[in-house]
mmCIF file of C-alpha atoms in Angstrom:
data_model
loop_
_atom_site.group_PDB
_atom_site.id
_atom_site.type_symbol
_atom_site.label_atom_id
_atom_site.label_comp_id
_atom_site.label_asym_id
_atom_site.label_seq_id
_atom_site.Cartn_x
_atom_site.Cartn_y
_atom_site.Cartn_z
ATOM 1 C CA UNK A 1 85.887 2.812 79.520
ATOM 2 C CA UNK A 2 87.636 6.093 79.020
ATOM 3 C CA UNK A 3 87.046 8.739 81.785
ATOM 4 C CA UNK A 4 88.226 12.343 82.207
ATOM 5 C CA UNK A 5 90.533 13.333 85.129
ATOM 6 C CA UNK A 6 87.621 15.023 86.897
ATOM 7 C CA UNK A 7 85.416 11.929 86.458
ATOM 8 C CA UNK A 8 87.909 9.886 88.394
ATOM 9 C CA UNK A 9 87.157 11.901 91.549
ATOM 10 C CA UNK A 10 83.343 11.781 91.256
ATOM 11 C CA UNK A 11 81.422 9.811 93.832
ATOM 12 C CA UNK A 12 77.706 9.563 94.363
ATOM 13 C CA UNK A 13 76.429 11.441 97.315
ATOM 14 C CA UNK A 14 73.030 12.314 98.971
ATOM 15 C CA UNK A 15 72.407 15.608 100.658
ATOM 16 C CA UNK A 16 69.850 16.596 103.176
ATOM 17 C CA UNK A 17 66.567 17.050 101.300
ATOM 18 C CA UNK A 18 65.047 19.193 103.997
ATOM 19 C CA UNK A 19 67.822 21.853 103.750
ATOM 20 C CA UNK A 20 66.383 25.290 102.948
ATOM 21 C CA UNK A 21 69.407 26.990 101.456
ATOM 22 C CA UNK A 22 70.938 25.969 98.109
ATOM 23 C CA UNK A 23 74.538 26.719 96.930
ATOM 24 C CA UNK A 24 75.909 26.337 93.384
ATOM 25 C CA UNK A 25 79.442 25.344 92.589
ATOM 26 C CA UNK A 26 81.130 28.331 90.952
ATOM 27 C CA UNK A 27 84.700 27.071 90.790
ATOM 28 C CA UNK A 28 85.281 26.275 87.194
ATOM 29 C CA UNK A 29 87.347 23.212 88.240
ATOM 30 C CA UNK A 30 84.718 21.922 90.629
ATOM 31 C CA UNK A 31 84.425 21.693 94.333
ATOM 32 C CA UNK A 32 86.762 19.232 96.173
ATOM 33 C CA UNK A 33 85.344 16.950 98.809
ATOM 34 C CA UNK A 34 87.618 16.276 101.753
ATOM 35 C CA UNK A 35 87.365 13.493 104.316
ATOM 36 C CA UNK A 36 87.928 16.102 107.136
ATOM 37 C CA UNK A 37 87.507 19.892 107.330
ATOM 38 C CA UNK A 38 91.197 20.572 106.350
ATOM 39 C CA UNK A 39 92.979 21.157 103.125
ATOM 40 C CA UNK A 40 95.571 18.496 103.926
ATOM 41 C CA UNK A 41 92.920 15.859 104.546
ATOM 42 C CA UNK A 42 92.518 13.007 101.929
ATOM 43 C CA UNK A 43 90.360 13.993 98.902
ATOM 44 C CA UNK A 44 87.402 11.625 98.601
ATOM 45 C CA UNK A 45 85.593 13.129 95.587
ATOM 46 C CA UNK A 46 84.723 16.271 93.504
ATOM 47 C CA UNK A 47 81.365 17.908 92.735
ATOM 48 C CA UNK A 48 81.104 19.269 89.212
ATOM 49 C CA UNK A 49 81.012 22.893 88.396
ATOM 50 C CA UNK A 50 77.457 24.266 88.073
ATOM 51 C CA UNK A 51 76.001 21.608 90.388
ATOM 52 C CA UNK A 52 73.543 22.646 93.254
ATOM 53 C CA UNK A 53 74.127 21.600 96.826
ATOM 54 C CA UNK A 54 71.701 21.388 99.763
ATOM 55 C CA UNK A 55 73.080 21.068 103.228
ATOM 56 C CA UNK A 56 72.487 21.684 106.902
ATOM 57 C CA UNK A 57 75.703 21.447 108.826
ATOM 58 C CA UNK A 58 78.072 24.461 108.556
ATOM 59 C CA UNK A 59 81.271 24.717 110.761
ATOM 60 C CA UNK A 60 81.338 28.263 112.077
ATOM 61 C CA UNK A 61 85.153 28.758 112.349
ATOM 62 C CA UNK A 62 86.434 30.906 109.483
ATOM 63 C CA UNK A 63 89.326 29.440 107.457
ATOM 64 C CA UNK A 64 91.377 30.552 104.500
ATOM 65 C CA UNK A 65 91.986 28.838 101.090
ATOM 66 C CA UNK A 66 95.337 29.814 99.519
ATOM 67 C CA UNK A 67 94.908 30.497 95.747
ATOM 68 C CA UNK A 68 98.344 31.958 95.288
ATOM 69 C CA UNK A 69 101.081 33.729 97.281
ATOM 70 C CA UNK A 70 99.114 36.809 96.623
ATOM 71 C CA UNK A 71 95.467 35.748 97.403
ATOM 72 C CA UNK A 72 93.710 33.827 100.145
ATOM 73 C CA UNK A 73 89.971 33.406 100.225
ATOM 74 C CA UNK A 74 88.004 33.380 103.504
ATOM 75 C CA UNK A 75 85.359 30.747 104.013
ATOM 76 C CA UNK A 76 84.033 27.986 106.249
ATOM 77 C CA UNK A 77 83.647 24.221 105.956
ATOM 78 C CA UNK A 78 80.431 22.719 104.958
ATOM 79 C CA UNK A 79 79.661 19.092 105.877
ATOM 80 C CA UNK A 80 77.681 16.990 103.363
ATOM 81 C CA UNK A 81 76.384 13.408 103.664
ATOM 82 C CA UNK A 82 77.967 10.872 101.332
ATOM 83 C CA UNK A 83 76.745 7.361 100.784
ATOM 84 C CA UNK A 84 78.306 5.814 103.909
ATOM 85 C CA UNK A 85 80.148 8.737 105.533
ATOM 86 C CA UNK A 86 80.461 12.536 105.631
ATOM 87 C CA UNK A 87 82.526 14.822 103.421
ATOM 88 C CA UNK A 88 83.643 18.493 103.617
ATOM 89 C CA UNK A 89 83.591 21.209 101.040
ATOM 90 C CA UNK A 90 85.074 24.695 101.455
ATOM 91 C CA UNK A 91 82.532 27.521 100.956
ATOM 92 C CA UNK A 92 84.633 29.767 98.701
ATOM 93 C CA UNK A 93 83.909 27.319 95.815
ATOM 94 C CA UNK A 94 80.204 28.063 96.201
ATOM 95 C CA UNK A 95 77.657 30.873 95.960
ATOM 96 C CA UNK A 96 74.070 31.472 96.937
ATOM 97 C CA UNK A 97 73.586 34.132 94.273
ATOM 98 C CA UNK A 98 71.274 33.353 91.297
ATOM 99 C CA UNK A 99 73.576 31.995 88.628
ATOM 100 C CA UNK A 100 73.217 31.640 84.870
ATOM 101 C CA UNK A 101 74.964 28.692 83.195
ATOM 102 C CA UNK A 102 76.499 29.574 79.868
ATOM 103 C CA UNK A 103 77.951 27.399 77.165
ATOM 104 C CA UNK A 104 80.846 29.376 75.661
ATOM 105 C CA UNK A 105 83.016 28.711 72.602
ATOM 106 C CA UNK A 106 84.885 25.347 72.491
ATOM 107 C CA UNK A 107 82.233 23.836 74.779
ATOM 108 C CA UNK A 108 83.582 25.686 77.857
ATOM 109 C CA UNK A 109 80.710 25.969 80.470
ATOM 110 C CA UNK A 110 80.799 29.110 82.562
ATOM 111 C CA UNK A 111 78.450 30.935 84.981
ATOM 112 C CA UNK A 112 77.783 34.513 85.622
ATOM 113 C CA UNK A 113 76.535 35.984 88.995
ATOM 114 C CA UNK A 114 75.171 39.214 87.508
ATOM 115 C CA UNK A 115 71.515 38.504 88.055
ATOM 116 C CA UNK A 116 68.773 39.737 85.641
ATOM 117 C CA UNK A 117 69.578 42.059 82.769
ATOM 118 C CA UNK A 118 68.069 45.469 83.384
ATOM 119 C CA UNK A 119 69.111 47.665 80.568
ATOM 120 C CA UNK A 120 71.476 47.883 77.606
ATOM 121 C CA UNK A 121 72.639 50.920 75.714
ATOM 122 C CA UNK A 122 74.827 51.277 72.607
ATOM 123 C CA UNK A 123 76.064 54.540 71.284
ATOM 124 C CA UNK A 124 79.094 56.168 69.649
ATOM 125 C CA UNK A 125 81.181 58.972 71.140
ATOM 126 C CA UNK A 126 84.253 60.853 69.868
ATOM 127 C CA UNK A 127 87.724 60.728 71.320
ATOM 128 C CA UNK A 128 90.744 62.800 70.362
ATOM 129 C CA UNK A 129 94.118 61.303 69.723
ATOM 130 C CA UNK A 130 97.073 63.465 68.597
ATOM 131 C CA UNK A 131 94.659 66.314 67.705
ATOM 132 C CA UNK A 132 92.412 64.136 65.587
ATOM 133 C CA UNK A 133 88.888 62.976 66.439
ATOM 134 C CA UNK A 134 87.888 59.326 66.129
ATOM 135 C CA UNK A 135 84.631 57.478 66.725
ATOM 136 C CA UNK A 136 84.566 55.074 69.699
ATOM 137 C CA UNK A 137 81.709 52.586 70.177
ATOM 138 C CA UNK A 138 80.385 52.169 73.658
ATOM 139 C CA UNK A 139 78.194 49.363 75.089
ATOM 140 C CA UNK A 140 76.816 49.544 78.670
ATOM 141 C CA UNK A 141 74.805 46.750 80.136
ATOM 142 C CA UNK A 142 73.228 46.981 83.557
ATOM 143 C CA UNK A 143 72.298 43.839 85.644
ATOM 144 C CA UNK A 144 70.993 43.391 89.139
ATOM 145 C CA UNK A 145 74.489 42.975 90.591
ATOM 146 C CA UNK A 146 76.831 44.166 87.864
ATOM 147 C CA UNK A 147 77.432 46.934 85.351
ATOM 148 C CA UNK A 148 79.324 46.078 82.235
ATOM 149 C CA UNK A 149 81.113 48.920 80.345
ATOM 150 C CA UNK A 150 82.674 48.017 76.904
ATOM 151 C CA UNK A 151 84.629 50.439 74.778
ATOM 152 C CA UNK A 152 85.555 49.418 71.221
ATOM 153 C CA UNK A 153 88.055 51.269 69.132
ATOM 154 C CA UNK A 154 90.137 50.283 66.153
ATOM 155 C CA UNK A 155 89.431 46.560 66.614
ATOM 156 C CA UNK A 156 90.437 46.645 70.288
ATOM 157 C CA UNK A 157 88.279 46.363 73.388
ATOM 158 C CA UNK A 158 88.408 47.773 76.962
ATOM 159 C CA UNK A 159 86.144 46.033 79.447
ATOM 160 C CA UNK A 160 85.180 47.265 82.908
ATOM 161 C CA UNK A 161 82.869 44.948 85.061
ATOM 162 C CA UNK A 162 81.575 46.704 88.345
ATOM 163 C CA UNK A 163 80.246 44.069 90.777
ATOM 164 C CA UNK A 164 77.977 44.883 93.748
ATOM 165 C CA UNK A 165 77.267 42.825 96.747
ATOM 166 C CA UNK A 166 80.012 40.225 96.032
ATOM 167 C CA UNK A 167 82.381 38.432 98.343
ATOM 168 C CA UNK A 168 86.043 38.273 97.235
ATOM 169 C CA UNK A 169 85.665 34.616 96.406
ATOM 170 C CA UNK A 170 82.669 35.317 94.186
ATOM 171 C CA UNK A 171 84.519 38.204 92.437
ATOM 172 C CA UNK A 172 87.623 36.046 91.895
ATOM 173 C CA UNK A 173 85.576 33.087 90.526
ATOM 174 C CA UNK A 174 83.548 35.462 88.319
ATOM 175 C CA UNK A 175 86.792 36.707 86.734
ATOM 176 C CA UNK A 176 87.985 33.149 86.156
ATOM 177 C CA UNK A 177 84.610 32.144 84.619
ATOM 178 C CA UNK A 178 84.795 35.152 82.320
ATOM 179 C CA UNK A 179 88.275 34.860 81.099
ATOM 180 C CA UNK A 180 89.362 31.158 80.997
ATOM 181 C CA UNK A 181 89.509 28.959 77.821
ATOM 182 C CA UNK A 182 89.509 25.375 76.875
ATOM 183 C CA UNK A 183 92.544 24.136 74.912
ATOM 184 C CA UNK A 184 92.818 20.435 73.896
ATOM 185 C CA UNK A 185 90.181 19.478 76.387
ATOM 186 C CA UNK A 186 92.175 21.194 79.186
ATOM 187 C CA UNK A 187 90.859 24.239 80.988
ATOM 188 C CA UNK A 188 93.356 27.112 81.134
ATOM 189 C CA UNK A 189 92.746 29.819 83.687
ATOM 190 C CA UNK A 190 94.481 33.197 84.226
ATOM 191 C CA UNK A 191 96.906 32.943 87.151
ATOM 192 C CA UNK A 192 97.682 35.763 89.676
ATOM 193 C CA UNK A 193 101.180 37.259 89.183
ATOM 194 C CA UNK A 194 101.146 40.126 91.660
ATOM 195 C CA UNK A 195 99.288 42.340 94.048
ATOM 196 C CA UNK A 196 99.383 46.026 94.500
ATOM 197 C CA UNK A 197 97.353 47.103 97.514
ATOM 198 C CA UNK A 198 93.756 45.994 96.808
ATOM 199 C CA UNK A 199 94.393 45.240 93.069
ATOM 200 C CA UNK A 200 95.421 41.705 91.855
ATOM 201 C CA UNK A 201 97.176 41.438 88.526
ATOM 202 C CA UNK A 202 96.674 38.339 86.346
ATOM 203 C CA UNK A 203 98.643 36.709 83.576
ATOM 204 C CA UNK A 204 97.829 37.358 79.888
ATOM 205 C CA UNK A 205 95.720 34.630 78.196
ATOM 206 C CA UNK A 206 95.709 34.833 74.339
ATOM 207 C CA UNK A 207 94.368 38.347 73.501
ATOM 208 C CA UNK A 208 93.445 39.143 77.089
ATOM 209 C CA UNK A 209 95.844 41.621 78.507
ATOM 210 C CA UNK A 210 96.075 43.801 81.702
ATOM 211 C CA UNK A 211 93.541 41.720 83.529
ATOM 212 C CA UNK A 212 92.919 42.993 87.053
ATOM 213 C CA UNK A 213 90.636 42.471 89.965
ATOM 214 C CA UNK A 214 90.072 45.593 92.172
ATOM 215 C CA UNK A 215 88.630 45.436 95.664
ATOM 216 C CA UNK A 216 86.792 48.712 96.133
ATOM 217 C CA UNK A 217 85.466 47.777 99.583
ATOM 218 C CA UNK A 218 82.027 47.258 100.929
ATOM 219 C CA UNK A 219 81.297 44.232 98.746
ATOM 220 C CA UNK A 220 82.096 46.141 95.562
ATOM 221 C CA UNK A 221 84.677 44.927 93.035
ATOM 222 C CA UNK A 222 85.880 45.817 89.607
ATOM 223 C CA UNK A 223 87.253 43.602 86.855
ATOM 224 C CA UNK A 224 89.176 45.324 84.096
ATOM 225 C CA UNK A 225 91.012 44.165 81.023
ATOM 226 C CA UNK A 226 92.207 45.092 77.500
ATOM 227 C CA UNK A 227 91.920 42.830 74.482
ATOM 228 C CA UNK A 228 93.260 43.461 70.976
ATOM 229 C CA UNK A 229 93.453 40.830 68.230
#
């Protein structure tokens, strides 16, 4: 029987049914299960992206997950009960925020952590380039935890996502969820190429250019990009 690469890592597991708090896997590539609370421990499974976890045991010591030479995500280890043993998942792959699972083009499943949509506005304003006035289309959408500002001019798009009450890991995974793609059944994600202060710069992916994650402090982040086809 043919299986995917991810399916080879899947194992059945049972989690504590009495747990009160639920987390959802927001890592597009899934959450890795380790045999011990360490990244060099043997991998014993993987929980799919979008799955919900219930658990009780959380190891309080803060650790770091290395994403690239330019980014490490703080988190802690969570113990889950497998069929005949325990496993450990790192918390930066998870979120307690209400999430919406979306099926994007090419069957790529993504989530957003924006919360409920509150208001949407569309209007046109004028911009001056080389002394001439041109119409620019604007679209602003407000959510519980995010504000999305889109500018459309001459077939090109500028996006600005302002995120409120996010952790760095949630903001990073939200960027990856928004701007990855599926190509020949493989998921391609933007990679971090540099860091300038509290701004991370990501590689271009198709028409997506100038993709950046800005840490504004106090749980506030901004994702910016430019796209022109």
